Coordinates of C-alpha atoms in Angstrom, one line a residue:
X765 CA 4.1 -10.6 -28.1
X766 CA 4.6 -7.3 -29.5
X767 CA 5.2 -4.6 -26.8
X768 CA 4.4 -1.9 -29.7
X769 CA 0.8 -2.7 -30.2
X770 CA -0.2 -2.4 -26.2
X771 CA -2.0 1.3 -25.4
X772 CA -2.1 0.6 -21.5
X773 CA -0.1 -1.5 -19.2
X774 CA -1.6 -2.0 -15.5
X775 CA 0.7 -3.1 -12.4
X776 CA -0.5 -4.7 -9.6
X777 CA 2.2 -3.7 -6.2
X778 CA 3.4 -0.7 -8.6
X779 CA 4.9 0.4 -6.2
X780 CA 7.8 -1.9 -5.4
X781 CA 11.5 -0.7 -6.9
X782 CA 11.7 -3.1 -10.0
X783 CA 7.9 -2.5 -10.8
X784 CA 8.4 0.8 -10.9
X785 CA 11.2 1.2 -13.0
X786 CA 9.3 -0.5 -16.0
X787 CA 6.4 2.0 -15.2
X788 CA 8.6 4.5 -16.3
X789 CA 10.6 3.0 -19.0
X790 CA 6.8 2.4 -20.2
X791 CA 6.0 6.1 -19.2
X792 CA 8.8 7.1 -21.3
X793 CA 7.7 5.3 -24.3
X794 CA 4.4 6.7 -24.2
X795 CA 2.4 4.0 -22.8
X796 CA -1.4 5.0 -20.7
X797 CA 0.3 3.6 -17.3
X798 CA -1.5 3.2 -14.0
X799 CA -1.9 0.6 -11.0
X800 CA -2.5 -0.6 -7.7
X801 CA 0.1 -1.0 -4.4
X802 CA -0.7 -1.6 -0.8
X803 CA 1.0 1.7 0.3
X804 CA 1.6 5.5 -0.5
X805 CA 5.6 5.5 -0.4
X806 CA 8.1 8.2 -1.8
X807 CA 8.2 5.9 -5.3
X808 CA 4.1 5.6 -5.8
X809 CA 4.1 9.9 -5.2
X810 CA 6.8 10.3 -7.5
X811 CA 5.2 7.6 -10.3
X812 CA 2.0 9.5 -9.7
X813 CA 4.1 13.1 -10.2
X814 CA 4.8 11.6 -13.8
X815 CA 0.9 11.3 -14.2
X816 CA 0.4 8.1 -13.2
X817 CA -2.8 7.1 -11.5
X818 CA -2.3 4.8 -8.5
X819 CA -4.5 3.8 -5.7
X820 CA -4.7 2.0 -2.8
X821 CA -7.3 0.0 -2.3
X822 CA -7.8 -3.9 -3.3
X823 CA -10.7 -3.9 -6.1
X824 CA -11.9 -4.2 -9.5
X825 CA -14.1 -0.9 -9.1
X826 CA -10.7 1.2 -8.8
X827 CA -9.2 -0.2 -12.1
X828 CA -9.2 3.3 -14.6
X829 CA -12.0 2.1 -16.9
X830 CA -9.4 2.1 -19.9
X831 CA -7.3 -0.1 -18.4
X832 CA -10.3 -2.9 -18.4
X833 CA -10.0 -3.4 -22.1
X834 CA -8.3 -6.7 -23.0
X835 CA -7.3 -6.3 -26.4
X836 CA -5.5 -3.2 -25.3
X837 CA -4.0 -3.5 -22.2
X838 CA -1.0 -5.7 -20.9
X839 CA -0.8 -6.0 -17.1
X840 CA 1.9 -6.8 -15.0
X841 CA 2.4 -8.3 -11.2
X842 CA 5.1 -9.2 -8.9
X843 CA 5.1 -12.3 -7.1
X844 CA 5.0 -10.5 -3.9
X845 CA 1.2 -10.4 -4.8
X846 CA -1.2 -13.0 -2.7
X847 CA -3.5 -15.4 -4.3
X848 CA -6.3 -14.1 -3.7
X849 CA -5.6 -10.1 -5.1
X850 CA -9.2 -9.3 -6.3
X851 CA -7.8 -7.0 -9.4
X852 CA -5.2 -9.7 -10.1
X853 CA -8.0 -12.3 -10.7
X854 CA -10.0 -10.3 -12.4
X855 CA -7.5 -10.0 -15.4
X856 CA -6.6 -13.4 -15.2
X857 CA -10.1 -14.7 -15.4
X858 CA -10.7 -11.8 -18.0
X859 CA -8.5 -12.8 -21.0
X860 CA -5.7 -10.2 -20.3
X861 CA -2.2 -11.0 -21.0
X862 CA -1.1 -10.8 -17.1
X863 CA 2.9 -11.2 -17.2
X864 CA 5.4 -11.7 -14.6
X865 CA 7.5 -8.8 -13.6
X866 CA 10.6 -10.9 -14.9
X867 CA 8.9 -12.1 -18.2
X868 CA 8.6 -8.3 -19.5
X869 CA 12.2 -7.5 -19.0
X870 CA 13.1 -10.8 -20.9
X871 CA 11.0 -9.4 -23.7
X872 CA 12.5 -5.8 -23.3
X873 CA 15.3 -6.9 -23.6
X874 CA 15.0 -9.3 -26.0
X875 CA 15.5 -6.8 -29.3
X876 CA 18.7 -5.1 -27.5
X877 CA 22.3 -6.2 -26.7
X878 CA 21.7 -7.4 -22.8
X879 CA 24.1 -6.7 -19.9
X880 CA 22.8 -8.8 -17.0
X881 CA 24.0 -8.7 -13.3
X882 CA 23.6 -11.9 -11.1
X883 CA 24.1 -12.7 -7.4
X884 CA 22.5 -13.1 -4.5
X885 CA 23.9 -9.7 -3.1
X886 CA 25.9 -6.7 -4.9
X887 CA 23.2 -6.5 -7.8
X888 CA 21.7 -3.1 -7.1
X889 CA 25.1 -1.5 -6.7
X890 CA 26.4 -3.2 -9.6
X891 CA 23.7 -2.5 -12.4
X892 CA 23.8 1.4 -10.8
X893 CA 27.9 1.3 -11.0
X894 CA 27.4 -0.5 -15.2
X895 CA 24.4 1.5 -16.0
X896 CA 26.3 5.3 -15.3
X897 CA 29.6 3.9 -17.0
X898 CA 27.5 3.1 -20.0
X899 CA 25.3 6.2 -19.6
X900 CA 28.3 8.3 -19.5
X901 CA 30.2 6.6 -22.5
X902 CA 27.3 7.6 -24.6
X903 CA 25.8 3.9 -25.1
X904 CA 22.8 4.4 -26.4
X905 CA 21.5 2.4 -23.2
X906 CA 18.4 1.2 -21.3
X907 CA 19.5 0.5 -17.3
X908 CA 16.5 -0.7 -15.3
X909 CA 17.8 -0.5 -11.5
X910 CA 16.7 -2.3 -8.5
X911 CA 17.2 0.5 -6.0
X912 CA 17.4 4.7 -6.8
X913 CA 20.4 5.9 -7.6
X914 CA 21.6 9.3 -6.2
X915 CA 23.5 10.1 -9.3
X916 CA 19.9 9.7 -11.2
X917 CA 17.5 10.2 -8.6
X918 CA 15.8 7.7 -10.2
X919 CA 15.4 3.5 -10.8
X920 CA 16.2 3.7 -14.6
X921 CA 18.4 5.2 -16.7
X922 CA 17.2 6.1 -20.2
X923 CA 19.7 6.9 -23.3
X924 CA 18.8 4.9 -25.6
X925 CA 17.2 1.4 -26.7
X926 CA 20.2 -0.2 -28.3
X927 CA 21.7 -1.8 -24.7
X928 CA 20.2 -3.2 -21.5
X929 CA 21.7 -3.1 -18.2
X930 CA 19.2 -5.4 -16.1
X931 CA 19.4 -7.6 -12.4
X932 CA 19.1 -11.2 -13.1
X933 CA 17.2 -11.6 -9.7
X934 CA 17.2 -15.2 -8.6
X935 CA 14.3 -14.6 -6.4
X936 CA 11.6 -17.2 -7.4
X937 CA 14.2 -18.3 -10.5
X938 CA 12.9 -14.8 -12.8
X939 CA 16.8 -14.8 -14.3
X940 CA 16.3 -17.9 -16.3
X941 CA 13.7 -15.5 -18.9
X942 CA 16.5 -13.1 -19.7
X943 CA 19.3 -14.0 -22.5
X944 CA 22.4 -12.0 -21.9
X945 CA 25.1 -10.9 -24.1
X946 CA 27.4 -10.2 -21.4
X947 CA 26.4 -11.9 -17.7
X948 CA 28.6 -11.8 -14.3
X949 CA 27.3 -13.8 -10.6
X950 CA 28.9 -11.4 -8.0
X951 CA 28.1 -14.3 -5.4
X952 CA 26.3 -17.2 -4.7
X953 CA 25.4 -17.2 -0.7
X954 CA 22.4 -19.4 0.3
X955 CA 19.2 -16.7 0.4
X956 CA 15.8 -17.2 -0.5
X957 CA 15.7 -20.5 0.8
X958 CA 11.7 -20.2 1.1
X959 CA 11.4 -20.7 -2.3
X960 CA 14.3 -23.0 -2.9
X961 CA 14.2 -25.7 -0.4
X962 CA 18.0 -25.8 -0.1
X963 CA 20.9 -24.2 -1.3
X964 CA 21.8 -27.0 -3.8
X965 CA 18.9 -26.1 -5.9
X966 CA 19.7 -22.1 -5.7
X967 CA 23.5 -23.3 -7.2
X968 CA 21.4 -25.1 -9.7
X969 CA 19.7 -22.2 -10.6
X970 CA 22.8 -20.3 -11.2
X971 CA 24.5 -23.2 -13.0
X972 CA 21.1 -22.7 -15.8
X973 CA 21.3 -18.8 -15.5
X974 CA 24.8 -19.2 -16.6
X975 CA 24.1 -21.5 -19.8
X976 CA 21.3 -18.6 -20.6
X977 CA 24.0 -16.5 -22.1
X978 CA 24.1 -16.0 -25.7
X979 CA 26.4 -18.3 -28.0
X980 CA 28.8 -15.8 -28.6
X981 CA 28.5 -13.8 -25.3
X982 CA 30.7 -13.7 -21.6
X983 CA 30.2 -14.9 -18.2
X984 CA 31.9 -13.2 -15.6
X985 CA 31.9 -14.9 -12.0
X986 CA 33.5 -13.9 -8.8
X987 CA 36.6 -15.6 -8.6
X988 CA 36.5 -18.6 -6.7
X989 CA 32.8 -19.2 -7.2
X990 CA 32.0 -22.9 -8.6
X991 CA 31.3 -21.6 -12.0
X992 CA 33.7 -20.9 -15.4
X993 CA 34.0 -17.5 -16.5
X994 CA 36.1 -14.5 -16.7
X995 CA 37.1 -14.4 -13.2
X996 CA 37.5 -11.2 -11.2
X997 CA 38.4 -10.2 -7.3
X998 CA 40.4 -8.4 -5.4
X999 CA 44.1 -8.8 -4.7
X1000 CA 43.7 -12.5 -6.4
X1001 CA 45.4 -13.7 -10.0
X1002 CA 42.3 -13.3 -11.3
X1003 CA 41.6 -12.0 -15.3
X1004 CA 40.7 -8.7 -13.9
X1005 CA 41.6 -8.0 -10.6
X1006 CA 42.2 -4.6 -8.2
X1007 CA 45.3 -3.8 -7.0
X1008 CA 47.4 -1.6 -4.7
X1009 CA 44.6 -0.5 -3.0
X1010 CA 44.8 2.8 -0.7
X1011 CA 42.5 4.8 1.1
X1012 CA 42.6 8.5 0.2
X1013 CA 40.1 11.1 1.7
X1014 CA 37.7 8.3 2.2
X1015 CA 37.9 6.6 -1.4
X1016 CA 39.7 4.0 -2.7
X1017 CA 42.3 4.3 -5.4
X1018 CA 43.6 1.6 -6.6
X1019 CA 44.8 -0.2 -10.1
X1020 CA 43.0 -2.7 -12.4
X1021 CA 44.5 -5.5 -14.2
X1022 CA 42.8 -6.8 -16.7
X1023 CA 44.0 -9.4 -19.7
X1024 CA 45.6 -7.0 -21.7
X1025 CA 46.4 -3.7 -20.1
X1026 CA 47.3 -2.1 -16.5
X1027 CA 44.4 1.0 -15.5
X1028 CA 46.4 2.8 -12.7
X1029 CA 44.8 5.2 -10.2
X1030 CA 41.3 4.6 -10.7
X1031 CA 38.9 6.4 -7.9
X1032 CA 35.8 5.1 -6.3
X1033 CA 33.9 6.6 -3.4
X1034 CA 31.8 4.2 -1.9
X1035 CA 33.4 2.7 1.3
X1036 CA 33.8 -1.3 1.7
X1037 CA 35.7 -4.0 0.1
X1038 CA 32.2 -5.7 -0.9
X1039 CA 31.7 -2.1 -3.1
X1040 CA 35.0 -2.0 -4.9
X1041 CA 34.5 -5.5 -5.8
X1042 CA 31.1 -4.3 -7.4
X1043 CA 32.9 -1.2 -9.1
X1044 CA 34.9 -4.1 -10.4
X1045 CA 32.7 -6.5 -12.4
X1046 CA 31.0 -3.3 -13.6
X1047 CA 34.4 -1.9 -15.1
X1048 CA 35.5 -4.9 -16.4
X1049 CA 31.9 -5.6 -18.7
X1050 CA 32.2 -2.1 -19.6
X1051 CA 35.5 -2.8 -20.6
X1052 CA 34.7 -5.8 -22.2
X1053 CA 31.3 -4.3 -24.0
X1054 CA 34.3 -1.9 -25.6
X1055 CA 33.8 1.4 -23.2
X1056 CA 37.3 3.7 -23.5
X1057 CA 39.2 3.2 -20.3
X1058 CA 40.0 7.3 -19.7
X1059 CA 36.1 7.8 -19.8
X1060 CA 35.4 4.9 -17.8
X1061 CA 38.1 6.3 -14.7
X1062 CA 36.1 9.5 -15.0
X1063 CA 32.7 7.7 -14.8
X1064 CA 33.9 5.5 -12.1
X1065 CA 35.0 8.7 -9.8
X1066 CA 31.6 10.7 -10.3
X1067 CA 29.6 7.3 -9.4
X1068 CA 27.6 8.6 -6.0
X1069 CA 25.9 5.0 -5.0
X1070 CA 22.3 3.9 -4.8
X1071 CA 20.4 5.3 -1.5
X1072 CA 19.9 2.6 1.2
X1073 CA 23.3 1.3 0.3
X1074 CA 25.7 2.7 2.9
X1075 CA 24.2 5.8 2.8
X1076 CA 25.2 9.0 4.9
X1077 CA 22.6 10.4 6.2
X1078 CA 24.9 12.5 8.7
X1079 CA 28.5 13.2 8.7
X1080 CA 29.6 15.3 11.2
X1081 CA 32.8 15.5 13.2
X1082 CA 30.8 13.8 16.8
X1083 CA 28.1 11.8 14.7
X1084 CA 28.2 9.7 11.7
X1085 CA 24.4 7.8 11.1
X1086 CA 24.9 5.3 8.2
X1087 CA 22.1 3.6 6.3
X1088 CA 22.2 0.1 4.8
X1089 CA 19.5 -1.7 3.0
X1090 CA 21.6 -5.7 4.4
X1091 CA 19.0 -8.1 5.2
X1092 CA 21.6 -11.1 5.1
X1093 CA 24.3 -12.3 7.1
X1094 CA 27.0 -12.4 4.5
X1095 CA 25.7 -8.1 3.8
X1096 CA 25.7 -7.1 7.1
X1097 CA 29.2 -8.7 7.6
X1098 CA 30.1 -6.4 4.7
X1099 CA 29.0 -3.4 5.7
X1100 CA 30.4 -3.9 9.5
X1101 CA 33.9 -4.3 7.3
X1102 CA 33.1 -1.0 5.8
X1103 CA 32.7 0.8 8.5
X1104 CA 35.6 -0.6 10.5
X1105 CA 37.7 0.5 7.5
X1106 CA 36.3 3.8 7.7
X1107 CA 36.2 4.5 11.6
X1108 CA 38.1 2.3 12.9
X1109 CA 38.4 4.0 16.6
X1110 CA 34.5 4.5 16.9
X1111 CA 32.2 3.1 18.8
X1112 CA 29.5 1.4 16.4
X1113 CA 25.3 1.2 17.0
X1114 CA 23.8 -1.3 15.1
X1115 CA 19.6 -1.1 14.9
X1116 CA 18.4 -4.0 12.9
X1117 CA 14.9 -5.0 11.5
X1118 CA 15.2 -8.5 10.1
X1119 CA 13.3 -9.2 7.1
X1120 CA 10.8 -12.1 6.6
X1121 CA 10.8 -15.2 9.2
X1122 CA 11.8 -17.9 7.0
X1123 CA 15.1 -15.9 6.2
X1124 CA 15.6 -15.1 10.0
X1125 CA 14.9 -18.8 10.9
X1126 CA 17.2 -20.1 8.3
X1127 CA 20.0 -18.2 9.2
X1128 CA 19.5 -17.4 12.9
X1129 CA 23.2 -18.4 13.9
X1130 CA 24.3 -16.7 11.1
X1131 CA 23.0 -13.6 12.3
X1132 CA 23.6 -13.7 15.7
X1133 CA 27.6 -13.9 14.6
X1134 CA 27.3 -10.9 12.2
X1135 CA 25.2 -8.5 14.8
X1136 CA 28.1 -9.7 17.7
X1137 CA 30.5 -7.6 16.2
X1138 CA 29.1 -4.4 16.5
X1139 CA 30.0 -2.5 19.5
X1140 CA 26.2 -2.4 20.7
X1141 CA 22.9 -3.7 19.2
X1142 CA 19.4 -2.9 19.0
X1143 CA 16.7 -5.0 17.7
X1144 CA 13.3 -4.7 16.3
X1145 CA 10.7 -6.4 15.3
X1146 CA 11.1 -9.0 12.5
X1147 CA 9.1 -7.1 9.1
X1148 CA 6.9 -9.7 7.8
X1149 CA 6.4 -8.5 4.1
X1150 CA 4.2 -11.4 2.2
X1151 CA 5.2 -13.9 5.2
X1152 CA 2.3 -15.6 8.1
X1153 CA 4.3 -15.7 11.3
X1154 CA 6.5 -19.0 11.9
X1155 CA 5.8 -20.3 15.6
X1156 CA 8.9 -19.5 18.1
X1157 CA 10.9 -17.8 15.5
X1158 CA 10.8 -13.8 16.9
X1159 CA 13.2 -11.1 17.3
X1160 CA 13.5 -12.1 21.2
X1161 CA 14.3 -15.7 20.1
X1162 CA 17.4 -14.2 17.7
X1163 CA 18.9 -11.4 20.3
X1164 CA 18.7 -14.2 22.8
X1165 CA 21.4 -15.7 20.4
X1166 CA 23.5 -13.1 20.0
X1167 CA 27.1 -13.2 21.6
X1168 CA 26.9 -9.7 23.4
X1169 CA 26.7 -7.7 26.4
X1170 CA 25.2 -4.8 24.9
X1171 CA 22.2 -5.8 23.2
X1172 CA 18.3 -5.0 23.7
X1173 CA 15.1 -5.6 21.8
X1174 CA 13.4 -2.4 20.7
X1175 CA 9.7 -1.2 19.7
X1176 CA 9.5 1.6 17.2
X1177 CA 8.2 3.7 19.1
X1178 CA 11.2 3.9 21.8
X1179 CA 13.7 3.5 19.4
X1180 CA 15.1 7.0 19.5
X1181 CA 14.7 7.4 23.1
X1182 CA 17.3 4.2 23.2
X1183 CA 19.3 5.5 20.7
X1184 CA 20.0 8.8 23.0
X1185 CA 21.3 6.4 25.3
X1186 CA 24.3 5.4 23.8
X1187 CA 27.5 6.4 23.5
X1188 CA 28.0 5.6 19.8
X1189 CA 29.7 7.8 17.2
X1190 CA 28.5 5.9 14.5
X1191 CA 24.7 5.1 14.0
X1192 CA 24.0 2.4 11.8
X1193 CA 20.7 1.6 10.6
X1194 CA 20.5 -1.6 8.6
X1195 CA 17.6 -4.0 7.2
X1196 CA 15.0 -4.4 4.2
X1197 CA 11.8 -4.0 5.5
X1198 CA 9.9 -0.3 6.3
X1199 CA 12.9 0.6 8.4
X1200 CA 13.5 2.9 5.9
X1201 CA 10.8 5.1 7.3
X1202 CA 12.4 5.2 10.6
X1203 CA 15.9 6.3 9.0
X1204 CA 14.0 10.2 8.4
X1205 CA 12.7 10.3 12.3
X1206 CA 16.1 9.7 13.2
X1207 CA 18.0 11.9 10.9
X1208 CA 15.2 14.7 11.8
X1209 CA 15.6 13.8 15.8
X1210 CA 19.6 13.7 15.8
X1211 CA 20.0 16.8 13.0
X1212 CA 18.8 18.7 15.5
X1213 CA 20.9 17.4 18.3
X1214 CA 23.6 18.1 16.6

């Protein structure tokens, strides 16, 4: 299929954060873009600020009539969509070329050189960490993001068409369309296991992403992980590893080894072992793709993170309120490291939406251990997204499991009224659902408090 000869490309749920980064690589390359999601957010106001035309409302009548032309017009849908999406059907039973989300990056990137980042957690980070290393060496690169970075204010990063820095997401097995040049796996933790069955066949999956890469191309894993590859980690004997790691004004500096060479005093701002070991893998394929190490440090110290990914949203001397899009056991564990590391004599408030009940059901136990830690918890409702509820698994049925004497279920609409109750010098919102909307009440509310 030739990308050049489409006029207009539709997305139905153009509104999620991978969708909309190919609206506006397609935006930028002077495509007619428009399309359909369930909800006004930030990211449909700012797609429609570009001159996109989005609406809200399930139907074939709302379709921009240039958009119903088949010869024309490509569309594109996430698997987030239900069966029975009236617009969705429409272009299916109409003739239209109606591709997966995943199949257009594989044909993006297709005609470039292809940096790919695997895992089932660290990819955002990562791909924002690659994508500004190879934005600021100059690469004449493509970086298609899976969460908005604050460097960019944005979900793509556009120099160029030569390079691709894409996430290989092994949601629903999308990774296996891409062909990399140069691939890493930052982990392979059981997740998704709605769509997998077990966690056999999501190893499986990463055993065929990793024979995806081009003849000539790299694999990088995490060391330790049941794959071969250039190895990397922290502390370790790994090919590239970080070294001598300090903590100075609330960075990391530390030193890289890699095969050949010694890189001393690099600086990185993001808090959290988890983070340095994404700075990491994205230094070392930069490195690797033939990015000059003195621009590299300096790219590495401006790198600002990716909002919803340990995010300040206060910093004061009485109040820190961290936000944190974890929505797995083996995240939140991280980012209760991270903030340990970085207040270590504070007491910590955890408020946690769990996302879908098949994940929350699969890894109860392990969530009850990872919310323990914190010094107090508070729990809301489990966020459904494109799940029907599963009988007896509920928010009250997880808190029940959870190890602690200082732990409550919450509704929304109390939550800030509990939240004045506590003690805590650190606020910590954490989950993947729409708690993300609740993150600006609190801000607003405790802004003013403070």
């Amino acid at each position: 299929m030739n990308l050049n000869s489409i006029h207009n490309v539709y997305f139905v749920g153009i509104g999620g954060i991978g969708m909309s980064a190919l609206a506006r690589y397609f935006v930028a390359n002077g495509k007619s873009v428009a399309g359909y999601d369930k909800t006004p957010t930030d990211i449909t106001a700012s797609l429609e600020d570009l001159g996109v035309a989005v609406h809200f409302e399930d139907g074939t009548t709302n379709i921009p009539s240039e958009f119903k032309n088949a010869e024309t017009t490509l569309v594109v849908f996430t698997p987030a969509i239900p069966k029975d999406h009236a617009e969705l059907n429409y272009f299916k039973a109409g003739g239209f070329q109606v591709l997966k989300r995943s199949q257009i990056l594989g044909l993006i990137t297709e005609n470039t050189f292809c940096l790919a980042v695997a895992g089932t957690h660290g990819k955002t980070t990562t791909t924002s960490i690659l994508g500004h290393l190879m934005n600021s060496c100059n690469v004449s690169v493509t970086a298609f993001l899976g969460g908005i970075s604050e460097n960019y204010n944005s979900n793509l990063i556009l120099n160029g068409t030569e390079v691709s820095v894409v996430e290989a997401d092994e949601f629903d097995r999308s990774f296996l369309t891409l062909s990399p040049d140069l691939a890493c796996i930052t982990s392979m933790d059981a997740d998704h296991l709605d769509i997998y069955g077990d966690a056999s066949e999501l190893k499986k999956s990463f055993e065929d992403f990793s024979k995806r890469v081009k003849l000539n191309g790299k694999l990088f894993v995490k060391n330790g992980l049941p794959i071969s590859g250039i190895t990397y980690g922290i502390e370790d004997d790994a090919d590239y590893s970080a070294k001598n790691i300090k903590i100075v004004n609330g960075a990391y500096v530390f030193d890289v080894k890699t095969p050949t060479t010694v890189l001393e005093n690099l600086e990185f701002n993001l808090p959290g072992r988890h983070n340095l070991s994404n700075a990491l893998i994205a230094l070392a394929m930069a490195v690797e793709y033939g990015c000059p190490n003195q621009q590299l440090a300096k790219a590495l110290a401006s790198y600002k993170g990716v909002k919803r990914r340990f995010t300040y949203q206060i910093k004061s001397e009485n109040l820190v309120f961290i936000d944190d899009y974890a929505h797995h056991p083996e995240e939140i564990n991280a980012v209760h490291q991270a903030v340990r590391e970085m207040y270590p004599d504070k007491k910590v408030l955890a408020v946690f939406q769990p996302h879908l009940f098949s994940r929350t059901r699969d890894f109860a136990d392990e969530f009850a251990a990872s919310l323990a830690q914190f010094d107090e918890l508070l729990l809301l409702d489990i966020y459904p997204a494109r799940e029907l509820p599963i009988q007896g698994v509920t928010s009250q049925w997880l808190l029940e499991k959870v190890n602690s004497s200082n732990k409550k279920l919450v509704s929304k609409d109390n939550l800030l009224t509990e939240i004045h109750k506590s003690e805590a010098q650190v606020i910590l919102t954490i989950g993947a659902g729409d708690i993300g909307e609740e993150v600006k009440r609190i801000k607003k509310e405790f802004n003013v408090a403070n």
